[in-house]
Amino acid sequence: MSVNLDDYREQLEKIAPELVHTLDSTFQDAARIMSPAGLQEYMEGAKGLAELGRGKELVVAFLEDIPQVVKECGEDVIRDCINAAMKLSSMTSGEVIALMIHSLPTAARRLGDPELLRGYLSLIHQLSAKASRGLRPMLGIIDELLSKLTLSGLRRWANFGAEAYRRDLNNLVKYFALETADSKKMLQKERRGTLFIDTQRKLNFYLRALWGRDFFLRPTAADYEGFKPYIELFVMHLPDAVDDIAGITGLELYRAQAAHLAAHIQYTRAPISAEQLSPAQMFFIGLLEDARVEYLAIQDFPGLQKLWGSLLNIEQSQDVEHKGLLKLEQFARSLHDASIKNNDDPLNALAERFHQNIAEQAENNQFSWDMGLELFHLFAEQREVPSLRILESIRLPYRDDNRFVWEFEEFDFLRHGAEYIPASQRQIRKYVSAVEMANEVDCELAGDDAQEIWVCSTKFMPYEDAGEATVSFNEMWGKDPVSEPYHYQEWDYQVQLYRPDWSTVYEYRPKKGDPDDIDNILKEYKPVAHRIRQIIDLLSPAGVQRLRNMEDGDEIDINAAVDAMIAIRMGEQP
């Protein structure tokens, strides 16, 4: 597939005449970076934005800046950028959309990941609804903001300004332009020590120097408490920013995290089966597996023992929810360094056996399984096994969540195909005549779980008449017929997109009623109905309109009052 520039030239140059001299060079730059499919999507996007009629600046910005975004995050984000611009077109001006497009190369470079860039586009869309006047000043200083904040920090900084100044538009603009004390204070509060994007190249060279191979590193928004690095599809996911810990710099913490994840990839020969294990047992086995791969890495690179040891031996407070957590942390240190002892003799004996046998069993992760379960039983016998929530809060700052080491049994359609029948094939429904129903049906009173159900198009009457009140089988025993399911898309406000086939609707046939009953009721209670109609008319005075979110008035706006109390409880400015 090839893309011809002449197919788009006339329309693009018509909307933006200055592109006459730059369109060829822009197209060639994009062609060197994108595949033919991506290039076609890029040109179709420019054509679509031109048809919006929001000014030539938007089209020029898209053509000039998107190739730089693709270079940083890949061409899969082209459609996301186009959708973001289209959605903003109904909410703000073309100049602001052009500013958003101009900010994308900086965002792609500073965030360094397609998912984070999509999160940035989602934040822009949310702010266009909550604080549209703040978009222009914020996009004007986006370079400074993204050089100091992660995506999570930028989201919290922006949401605070949108909530605090939603009724003070002048100060709202100043806040998003970093001209108020609150804005600068929040920026300082959300600013993190070391950003991943500033250390990514150093980490790549560091791991390549150790193991002589490339590893794939990606930043991940660490916007919740308890986030841990993880490996997924052999890609190492590190937090997008870290703080210094007890005098240890963020760069050293990144190195410890990256080296630990790389050790898992390098020294894991086969995954460990997680069948018939509780989450707590998996955690204890993972603790031993961490020690095993670190032992192998230290044998190859002794300097890693000092790096990991400095983080393991950080003095932690004794104030924890469960005393078993302190014992686990001390045990992890004793696995790393044989000279460190525990205050529990069985744990000391287990740590000594680990150091005695690890040299022979280092390549066998079954060794981690056996000793991990033994460690779990020691804690279980003493009734000191913490809950999973407490276990996951263990203070080992560079360790990952160990999802990479486990193997879970997956459903095999080829093996279980005879047992599994799709929902659409579990039952057959036929519409037949009364003759077929009378002659062929096996059981006219079969339940809804029957393999095959026949539906008679006309009334199927029993042989015995009940006088004048003759009723059909369906009226005596049947259930209301239900239509086939209809699927509809549904708007998801969290992702700001329609989810396909997210709602299912079944149609039921309404039961027949006698309209005379309604007329009789209205006649019987005619004075009451007339009085109700008068009351409703009096409750809707002409020319009066309810205004909400006003500072003054005769009645309390209950919704605003509830929002204010919630904000006060959360420590925010109402």
Coordinates of C-alpha atoms in Angstrom, one line a residue:
M1 CA 0.0 0.0 0.0
S2 CA 1.3 3.4 -0.9
V3 CA 0.1 6.9 -0.1
N4 CA 0.0 9.6 -2.8
L5 CA 0.4 13.2 -1.5
D6 CA -1.4 14.6 -4.5
D7 CA -4.6 13.0 -3.3
Y8 CA -4.5 15.4 -0.3
R9 CA -2.5 18.4 -1.6
E10 CA -5.4 20.4 -3.1
Q11 CA -7.6 20.3 0.0
L12 CA -4.8 20.9 2.5
E13 CA -3.3 23.8 0.5
K14 CA -6.7 25.3 0.1
I15 CA -7.2 25.5 3.9
A16 CA -3.6 26.5 4.6
P17 CA -1.9 28.2 1.6
E18 CA 1.4 28.5 3.5
L19 CA 1.7 24.7 3.2
V20 CA 2.6 25.1 -0.5
H21 CA 6.3 25.2 0.3
T22 CA 6.3 22.9 3.4
L23 CA 3.9 20.1 2.6
D24 CA 6.4 18.1 0.5
S25 CA 9.1 18.2 3.2
T26 CA 6.6 17.5 6.0
F27 CA 5.3 14.5 4.0
Q28 CA 8.8 13.1 3.4
D29 CA 9.7 13.5 7.1
A30 CA 6.6 11.6 8.0
A31 CA 7.2 8.9 5.4
R32 CA 10.6 8.1 6.9
I33 CA 9.1 7.5 10.3
M34 CA 5.7 5.9 9.6
S35 CA 4.6 2.7 7.8
P36 CA 2.3 3.1 4.8
A37 CA -0.7 2.4 7.0
G38 CA 0.4 5.0 9.6
L39 CA 1.1 7.5 6.9
Q40 CA -2.4 7.1 5.4
E41 CA -3.9 7.5 8.9
Y42 CA -1.8 10.6 9.4
M43 CA -2.9 12.2 6.1
E44 CA -6.5 11.3 6.6
G45 CA -6.3 12.9 10.0
A46 CA -5.0 16.1 8.6
K47 CA -7.8 16.0 6.0
G48 CA -10.4 15.5 8.7
L49 CA -9.1 18.3 10.8
A50 CA -9.1 20.6 7.8
E51 CA -12.8 19.8 7.2
L52 CA -13.6 20.9 10.8
G53 CA -13.2 24.5 9.7
R54 CA -11.3 25.5 12.9
G55 CA -8.6 27.4 11.2
K56 CA -5.4 26.6 9.4
E57 CA -3.2 26.8 12.5
L58 CA -4.7 23.5 13.7
V59 CA -3.9 21.7 10.4
V60 CA -0.4 23.1 10.2
A61 CA 0.3 22.1 13.9
F62 CA -0.9 18.5 13.2
L63 CA 1.2 18.1 10.1
E64 CA 4.3 19.5 11.7
D65 CA 4.2 18.0 15.2
I66 CA 2.6 14.5 14.8
P67 CA 5.8 13.0 13.2
Q68 CA 7.8 13.9 16.3
V69 CA 5.1 12.3 18.5
V70 CA 5.2 9.1 16.4
K71 CA 9.0 9.1 16.7
E72 CA 8.8 9.0 20.5
C73 CA 5.7 6.8 21.1
G74 CA 4.9 4.9 17.9
E75 CA 2.3 5.4 15.2
D76 CA -0.5 3.7 17.2
V77 CA -1.1 7.1 19.0
I78 CA -2.0 8.9 15.7
R79 CA -5.6 7.9 16.0
D80 CA -5.7 8.9 19.7
C81 CA -4.3 12.3 18.8
I82 CA -6.9 12.7 16.1
N83 CA -9.8 11.6 18.4
A84 CA -8.6 14.0 21.1
A85 CA -8.6 16.9 18.6
M86 CA -12.1 16.0 17.3
K87 CA -13.5 15.8 20.8
L88 CA -12.1 19.1 21.8
S89 CA -13.5 20.7 18.7
S90 CA -17.0 20.8 20.3
M91 CA -15.7 22.2 23.6
T92 CA -13.0 24.9 22.8
S93 CA -11.6 27.0 20.1
G94 CA -9.3 26.0 17.3
E95 CA -6.4 28.0 18.8
V96 CA -6.5 25.9 22.0
I97 CA -6.7 22.7 20.0
A98 CA -3.6 23.8 18.0
L99 CA -1.8 24.5 21.3
M100 CA -2.7 21.0 22.5
I101 CA -1.2 19.6 19.3
H102 CA 1.9 21.7 19.8
S103 CA 2.3 20.3 23.3
L104 CA 2.2 16.7 22.2
P105 CA 5.9 16.4 21.1
T106 CA 7.0 17.6 24.5
A107 CA 4.5 15.3 26.3
A108 CA 5.6 12.3 24.2
R109 CA 9.3 13.1 25.0
R110 CA 8.8 13.7 28.7
L111 CA 6.3 10.8 29.3
G112 CA 8.0 8.3 27.0
D113 CA 5.1 5.8 26.8
P114 CA 2.0 5.5 24.6
E115 CA -0.3 4.8 27.5
L116 CA 0.9 7.8 29.5
L117 CA 0.5 10.0 26.4
R118 CA -3.1 8.7 26.1
G119 CA -3.5 9.6 29.8
Y120 CA -2.3 13.1 29.0
L121 CA -4.9 13.4 26.2
S122 CA -7.6 12.2 28.5
L123 CA -6.6 14.8 31.1
I124 CA -6.8 17.6 28.5
H125 CA -10.3 16.5 27.6
Q126 CA -11.4 16.4 31.2
L127 CA -10.0 19.8 31.9
S128 CA -11.8 21.2 28.8
A129 CA -15.0 20.3 30.6
K130 CA -14.0 21.3 34.2
A131 CA -11.7 24.3 33.6
S132 CA -11.8 25.3 30.0
R133 CA -10.3 28.7 30.6
G134 CA -7.3 27.2 32.2
L135 CA -6.3 25.1 29.2
R136 CA -4.7 27.9 27.2
P137 CA -2.4 29.2 30.0
M138 CA -1.5 25.6 31.0
L139 CA -0.6 24.5 27.5
G140 CA 1.6 27.6 27.2
I141 CA 3.8 26.5 30.1
I142 CA 3.5 22.7 29.5
D143 CA 7.3 22.4 29.0
E144 CA 8.0 23.6 32.5
L145 CA 5.2 21.6 34.1
L146 CA 6.2 18.3 32.5
S147 CA 9.9 18.9 33.3
K148 CA 9.0 18.9 37.0
L149 CA 5.9 16.7 37.3
T150 CA 4.8 13.2 36.3
L151 CA 1.5 12.7 34.6
S152 CA -0.1 11.8 38.0
G153 CA 1.4 14.9 39.5
L154 CA 0.1 17.0 36.7
R155 CA -3.3 15.5 37.0
R156 CA -3.4 16.3 40.8
W157 CA -2.1 19.8 40.2
A158 CA -4.7 20.6 37.5
N159 CA -7.6 19.0 39.4
F160 CA -6.8 21.1 42.5
G161 CA -6.9 24.3 40.5
A162 CA -10.1 23.3 38.7
E163 CA -11.9 22.6 42.0
A164 CA -10.5 25.5 44.0
Y165 CA -11.2 28.2 41.5
R166 CA -14.2 26.9 39.5
R167 CA -16.2 30.0 40.5
D168 CA -13.3 32.5 40.3
L169 CA -12.4 32.6 36.7
N170 CA -9.8 35.3 37.0
N171 CA -7.8 33.4 39.6
L172 CA -8.4 30.2 37.7
V173 CA -6.5 31.6 34.7
K174 CA -3.7 32.8 37.0
Y175 CA -3.5 29.4 38.7
F176 CA -3.0 27.5 35.4
A177 CA -0.4 30.2 34.3
L178 CA 1.6 29.5 37.5
E179 CA 1.0 33.1 38.7
T180 CA -0.5 32.4 42.1
A181 CA 1.0 31.2 45.4
D182 CA -1.3 28.2 45.5
S183 CA -0.2 27.1 42.1
K184 CA 3.5 27.3 42.9
K185 CA 2.9 25.6 46.2
M186 CA 1.0 22.7 44.6
L187 CA 3.7 22.4 42.0
Q188 CA 6.3 22.1 44.6
K189 CA 4.2 19.6 46.6
E190 CA 3.6 17.3 43.5
R191 CA 7.2 17.6 42.3
R192 CA 9.0 14.3 42.5
G193 CA 12.7 13.8 43.0
T194 CA 13.9 11.8 40.0
L195 CA 12.0 11.3 36.8
F196 CA 12.2 8.1 34.8
I197 CA 12.5 9.9 31.5
D198 CA 15.7 11.6 32.8
T199 CA 17.3 8.3 33.7
Q200 CA 16.1 5.9 31.1
R201 CA 19.2 6.1 28.8
K202 CA 21.4 5.6 31.9
L203 CA 19.5 2.6 33.0
N204 CA 19.6 1.1 29.5
F205 CA 23.4 1.5 29.4
Y206 CA 23.7 0.2 33.0
L207 CA 21.9 -3.1 32.2
R208 CA 23.6 -3.5 28.9
A209 CA 27.0 -3.2 30.7
L210 CA 26.0 -5.9 33.2
W211 CA 24.4 -8.6 31.0
G212 CA 25.5 -7.6 27.5
R213 CA 22.0 -7.4 26.2
D214 CA 19.1 -5.0 25.8
F215 CA 16.1 -4.9 28.1
F216 CA 12.9 -3.1 27.4
L217 CA 12.0 -0.4 30.1
R218 CA 8.8 1.5 30.2
P219 CA 7.5 4.1 32.7
T220 CA 4.2 3.5 34.5
A221 CA 2.1 6.0 36.4
A222 CA 2.8 5.2 40.1
D223 CA -0.2 7.2 41.2
Y224 CA -1.4 5.0 44.0
E225 CA 0.1 3.9 47.3
G226 CA 1.8 0.5 47.3
F227 CA 2.9 0.6 43.6
K228 CA 5.6 -1.9 42.8
P229 CA 7.7 -2.4 39.6
Y230 CA 6.6 -5.4 37.5
I231 CA 7.4 -7.4 34.4
E232 CA 4.8 -8.0 31.7
L233 CA 5.6 -9.7 28.4
F234 CA 9.3 -9.3 29.2
V235 CA 8.9 -5.5 29.4
M236 CA 10.1 -4.0 32.7
H237 CA 7.6 -1.4 34.1
L238 CA 9.2 1.1 36.5
P239 CA 7.5 4.0 38.3
D240 CA 7.5 7.3 36.3
A241 CA 9.3 9.0 39.2
V242 CA 10.9 8.1 42.6
D243 CA 12.1 10.1 45.6
D244 CA 15.3 9.8 47.4
I245 CA 15.3 7.3 50.4
A246 CA 17.4 7.8 53.5
G247 CA 20.2 9.5 51.6
I248 CA 20.1 7.0 48.7
T249 CA 19.5 8.9 45.4
G250 CA 16.6 8.3 43.1
L251 CA 19.1 7.1 40.4
E252 CA 20.5 4.4 42.7
L253 CA 16.9 3.3 43.5
Y254 CA 16.2 3.1 39.8
R255 CA 19.3 1.0 39.3
A256 CA 18.4 -1.4 42.1
Q257 CA 14.9 -1.8 40.7
A258 CA 16.1 -2.3 37.1
A259 CA 18.8 -4.8 38.2
H260 CA 16.3 -6.8 40.2
L261 CA 13.8 -7.0 37.4
A262 CA 16.6 -7.9 34.9
A263 CA 17.8 -10.7 37.3
H264 CA 14.3 -12.2 37.2
I265 CA 14.4 -12.2 33.4
Q266 CA 18.0 -13.5 33.2
Y267 CA 17.9 -16.3 35.7
T268 CA 14.3 -17.6 35.5
R269 CA 14.4 -20.7 33.4
A270 CA 10.8 -21.8 33.9
P271 CA 7.8 -20.3 35.7
I272 CA 6.5 -21.6 39.0
S273 CA 3.1 -23.1 39.0
A274 CA 0.6 -21.2 41.2
E275 CA -2.0 -24.0 41.3
Q276 CA -3.4 -24.9 44.7
L277 CA -1.5 -22.0 46.4
S278 CA -3.0 -19.2 48.5
P279 CA -1.9 -15.6 47.8
A280 CA 0.0 -15.6 51.1
Q281 CA 1.9 -18.8 50.2
M282 CA 2.7 -17.3 46.8
F283 CA 4.1 -14.2 48.7
F284 CA 6.4 -16.3 50.9
I285 CA 7.6 -18.4 47.9
G286 CA 8.2 -15.1 46.0
L287 CA 10.4 -13.8 48.9
L288 CA 12.7 -16.9 48.5
E289 CA 12.6 -16.6 44.7
D290 CA 13.8 -13.0 45.0
A291 CA 16.7 -14.1 47.1
R292 CA 17.6 -16.9 44.7
V293 CA 17.8 -14.7 41.6
E294 CA 19.7 -12.0 43.5
Y295 CA 22.2 -14.6 44.7
L296 CA 22.9 -15.6 41.0
A297 CA 23.2 -11.9 40.0
I298 CA 25.7 -11.2 42.9
Q299 CA 27.8 -14.2 41.9
D300 CA 28.2 -12.6 38.4
F301 CA 28.4 -9.0 39.6
P302 CA 29.5 -8.7 43.3
G303 CA 28.9 -5.0 43.3
L304 CA 25.1 -5.6 43.3
Q305 CA 25.3 -6.9 46.9
K306 CA 26.2 -3.4 48.1
L307 CA 23.5 -1.7 45.9
W308 CA 20.7 -4.0 47.2
G309 CA 22.1 -4.2 50.7
S310 CA 22.0 -0.4 51.1
L311 CA 18.3 -0.4 50.4
L312 CA 17.5 -3.5 52.5
N313 CA 19.3 -2.2 55.6
I314 CA 17.5 1.2 55.7
E315 CA 16.5 1.8 59.3
Q316 CA 12.7 1.4 59.4
S317 CA 10.3 2.3 62.2
Q318 CA 9.0 -0.4 64.4
D319 CA 5.5 1.0 64.0
V320 CA 3.8 -1.6 61.8
E321 CA 0.3 -3.2 61.8
H322 CA 1.5 -6.7 62.4
K323 CA 4.7 -7.9 64.1
G324 CA 5.0 -10.7 61.6
L325 CA 5.9 -8.0 59.0
L326 CA 9.0 -7.0 61.0
K327 CA 10.1 -10.6 61.2
L328 CA 9.7 -11.0 57.4
E329 CA 11.7 -7.9 56.7
Q330 CA 14.5 -9.1 59.0
F331 CA 14.4 -12.5 57.4
A332 CA 14.8 -11.0 53.9
R333 CA 17.9 -9.2 55.1
S334 CA 19.3 -12.4 56.5
L335 CA 18.8 -14.1 53.2
H336 CA 20.8 -11.4 51.5
D337 CA 23.6 -11.3 54.1
A338 CA 24.4 -14.4 56.1
S339 CA 25.9 -12.3 58.9
I340 CA 22.5 -10.8 59.8
K341 CA 20.6 -12.9 62.4
N342 CA 17.0 -13.0 63.3
N343 CA 15.4 -12.9 66.8
D344 CA 13.8 -16.3 66.1
D345 CA 15.7 -19.6 66.2
P346 CA 13.6 -21.5 63.6
L347 CA 14.0 -18.5 61.2
N348 CA 17.8 -18.5 61.8
A349 CA 18.0 -22.2 61.1
L350 CA 16.0 -21.8 57.8
A351 CA 18.2 -18.9 56.7
E352 CA 21.4 -21.0 57.4
R353 CA 20.0 -23.9 55.4
F354 CA 19.3 -21.4 52.5
H355 CA 22.9 -20.2 52.5
Q356 CA 24.3 -23.8 52.8
N357 CA 22.3 -25.2 49.8
I358 CA 21.9 -22.2 47.5
A359 CA 25.1 -22.8 45.7
E360 CA 23.9 -26.3 44.6
Q361 CA 20.2 -25.3 44.1
A362 CA 20.7 -21.8 42.5
E363 CA 19.4 -22.8 39.1
N364 CA 16.4 -24.6 40.5
N365 CA 13.4 -22.6 41.4
Q366 CA 11.8 -25.6 43.1
F367 CA 14.2 -24.8 45.9
S368 CA 12.3 -21.5 46.3
W369 CA 9.0 -23.4 46.3
D370 CA 10.1 -25.8 49.1
M371 CA 11.7 -23.2 51.3
G372 CA 9.0 -20.7 50.8
L373 CA 6.3 -23.1 51.9
E374 CA 8.5 -24.1 54.9
L375 CA 8.7 -20.4 55.8
F376 CA 5.0 -20.1 55.5
H377 CA 4.4 -23.0 57.8
L378 CA 6.7 -21.6 60.4
F379 CA 4.7 -18.4 60.5
A380 CA 1.4 -20.4 60.5
E381 CA 2.4 -22.5 63.4
Q382 CA 3.1 -19.4 65.5
R383 CA -0.1 -17.8 64.2
E384 CA 1.8 -14.9 62.8
V385 CA 0.8 -14.9 59.1
P386 CA -0.2 -11.3 58.3
S387 CA -3.0 -10.5 55.9
L388 CA -2.3 -10.2 52.2
R389 CA -2.8 -6.4 52.4
I390 CA -0.1 -6.2 55.1
L391 CA 2.2 -8.6 53.3
E392 CA 2.1 -6.4 50.2
S393 CA 3.1 -3.4 52.3
I394 CA 6.5 -4.9 53.1
R395 CA 9.2 -2.3 53.1
L396 CA 11.6 -3.6 50.5
P397 CA 11.7 -0.5 48.2
Y398 CA 13.3 -2.0 45.1
R399 CA 11.5 -5.4 44.9
D400 CA 8.8 -6.1 42.3
D401 CA 5.4 -7.8 42.6
N402 CA 6.7 -11.1 41.2
R403 CA 3.9 -11.6 38.7
F404 CA 6.6 -12.7 36.2
V405 CA 7.6 -15.8 38.1
W406 CA 4.2 -17.4 38.3
E407 CA 2.3 -19.6 35.8
F408 CA -1.5 -19.9 36.0
E409 CA -3.5 -22.7 34.3
E410 CA -5.3 -21.3 31.3
F411 CA -8.6 -22.6 29.9
D412 CA -7.9 -25.0 27.0
F413 CA -10.7 -24.8 24.4
L414 CA -9.3 -27.8 22.5
R415 CA -9.3 -30.0 25.6
H416 CA -12.5 -28.8 27.2
G417 CA -14.4 -28.1 24.0
A418 CA -16.8 -30.9 24.6
E419 CA -17.7 -29.5 28.1
Y420 CA -18.0 -25.9 27.0
I421 CA -20.9 -24.7 24.9
P422 CA -21.2 -21.0 24.0
A423 CA -24.3 -19.3 25.4
S424 CA -25.7 -18.7 21.9
Q425 CA -25.7 -22.5 21.2
R426 CA -27.1 -23.8 24.4
Q427 CA -30.8 -23.6 23.4
I428 CA -32.7 -23.6 20.1
R429 CA -36.0 -21.7 19.8
K430 CA -38.4 -22.6 17.0
Y431 CA -41.6 -20.9 15.9
V432 CA -44.1 -23.5 14.7
S433 CA -47.8 -23.9 13.8
A434 CA -50.5 -25.3 16.1
V435 CA -50.5 -28.6 14.1
E436 CA -46.8 -29.2 14.6
M437 CA -47.1 -28.2 18.2
A438 CA -49.9 -30.8 18.8
N439 CA -48.3 -33.6 16.9
E440 CA -44.6 -33.3 17.6
V441 CA -43.9 -31.5 20.9
D442 CA -42.4 -33.8 23.6
C443 CA -43.4 -31.7 26.6
E444 CA -45.6 -28.6 26.3
L445 CA -44.6 -27.6 29.8
A446 CA -40.8 -27.8 29.4
G447 CA -38.8 -25.3 31.4
D448 CA -36.6 -22.5 30.1
D449 CA -33.5 -24.8 30.4
A450 CA -34.8 -27.2 27.7
Q451 CA -32.4 -27.8 24.8
E452 CA -35.1 -27.0 22.3
I453 CA -38.1 -24.8 22.8
W454 CA -41.0 -24.5 20.4
V455 CA -43.2 -21.4 20.2
C456 CA -46.7 -21.6 18.7
S457 CA -47.6 -18.6 16.5
T458 CA -51.3 -19.0 17.4
K459 CA -53.1 -19.8 20.6
F460 CA -52.6 -23.5 21.6
M461 CA -55.8 -24.6 23.3
P462 CA -56.2 -27.6 25.5
Y463 CA -58.7 -30.3 24.6
E464 CA -60.8 -29.8 27.7
D465 CA -62.8 -26.6 27.8
A466 CA -63.3 -24.9 31.1
G467 CA -66.8 -23.6 30.2
E468 CA -66.7 -20.1 28.7
A469 CA -63.4 -19.3 30.5
T470 CA -61.3 -21.3 28.0
V471 CA -57.6 -20.4 28.3
S472 CA -54.6 -21.4 26.4
F473 CA -51.7 -23.5 27.7
N474 CA -49.5 -20.5 27.6
E475 CA -51.9 -18.5 29.7
M476 CA -52.2 -21.3 32.2
W477 CA -48.6 -22.4 32.5
G478 CA -46.4 -20.3 30.2
K479 CA -44.2 -17.3 30.8
D480 CA -44.1 -14.0 29.0
P481 CA -42.1 -14.3 25.8
V482 CA -38.7 -12.5 25.7
S483 CA -37.1 -11.1 22.6
E484 CA -33.5 -11.8 21.5
P485 CA -31.0 -9.6 23.3
Y486 CA -30.2 -6.2 21.7
H487 CA -26.8 -4.8 22.4
Y488 CA -26.1 -1.0 22.6
Q489 CA -22.9 1.0 23.1
E490 CA -22.6 2.8 26.4
W491 CA -20.6 6.0 27.3
D492 CA -17.8 5.4 29.8
Y493 CA -17.0 8.7 31.5
Q494 CA -13.8 7.4 33.0
V495 CA -12.2 6.7 29.6
Q496 CA -14.3 9.2 27.7
L497 CA -15.2 6.7 25.0
Y498 CA -18.1 4.5 24.0
R499 CA -17.8 0.9 25.0
P500 CA -19.2 -1.3 22.2
D501 CA -22.1 -3.8 23.1
W502 CA -21.9 -2.8 26.7
S503 CA -25.6 -2.7 27.5
T504 CA -28.1 -5.6 26.8
V505 CA -31.8 -4.9 26.4
Y506 CA -34.6 -7.6 26.4
E507 CA -38.0 -6.7 25.1
Y508 CA -41.0 -8.0 27.0
R509 CA -44.5 -8.0 25.5
P510 CA -46.9 -5.8 27.6
K511 CA -49.9 -7.6 29.1
K512 CA -53.2 -6.6 27.7
G513 CA -55.5 -4.6 29.9
D514 CA -59.0 -3.2 29.9
P515 CA -59.0 0.6 29.1
D516 CA -62.4 0.8 30.7
D517 CA -60.8 0.2 34.1
I518 CA -58.7 3.3 33.8
D519 CA -61.7 5.4 32.7
N520 CA -63.8 4.1 35.6
I521 CA -61.0 5.0 38.1
L522 CA -60.8 8.6 36.7
K523 CA -64.6 9.0 36.9
E524 CA -64.8 7.7 40.4
Y525 CA -62.0 10.0 41.7
K526 CA -62.6 12.9 39.4
P527 CA -62.6 15.6 42.2
V528 CA -59.2 14.3 43.5
A529 CA -57.7 14.2 40.0
H530 CA -58.9 17.7 39.4
R531 CA -57.3 18.9 42.7
I532 CA -54.0 17.2 41.9
R533 CA -53.9 18.9 38.6
Q534 CA -54.5 22.3 40.2
I535 CA -51.7 21.7 42.8
I536 CA -49.2 20.8 40.0
D537 CA -50.1 23.9 38.1
L538 CA -49.5 26.1 41.1
L539 CA -46.1 24.5 41.8
S540 CA -44.9 25.7 38.3
P541 CA -45.1 29.5 38.3
A542 CA -44.6 31.1 34.9
G543 CA -41.4 33.1 34.4
V544 CA -39.5 31.6 37.3
Q545 CA -36.4 29.4 36.8
R546 CA -34.4 27.6 39.4
L547 CA -30.7 28.6 39.4
R548 CA -28.2 26.4 41.1
N549 CA -24.7 27.0 42.5
M550 CA -25.6 30.6 43.5
E551 CA -23.9 32.2 46.5
D552 CA -27.2 33.9 47.7
G553 CA -30.8 32.7 47.7
D554 CA -33.8 31.7 49.7
E555 CA -33.0 28.0 49.8
I556 CA -29.9 25.9 50.4
D557 CA -28.6 24.1 47.3
I558 CA -28.4 20.7 48.8
N559 CA -26.1 19.3 46.1
A560 CA -23.6 22.1 46.6
A561 CA -23.9 21.7 50.4
V562 CA -23.1 18.0 50.2
D563 CA -20.1 18.7 47.8
A564 CA -18.8 21.3 50.3
M565 CA -19.0 18.9 53.3
I566 CA -17.3 16.1 51.3
A567 CA -14.5 18.5 50.3
I568 CA -14.0 19.6 53.9
R569 CA -13.8 16.0 55.1
M570 CA -11.2 15.3 52.4
G571 CA -9.1 18.3 53.5
E572 CA -9.8 20.2 50.3
Q573 CA -11.0 23.8 49.8
P574 CA -14.8 23.7 49.2

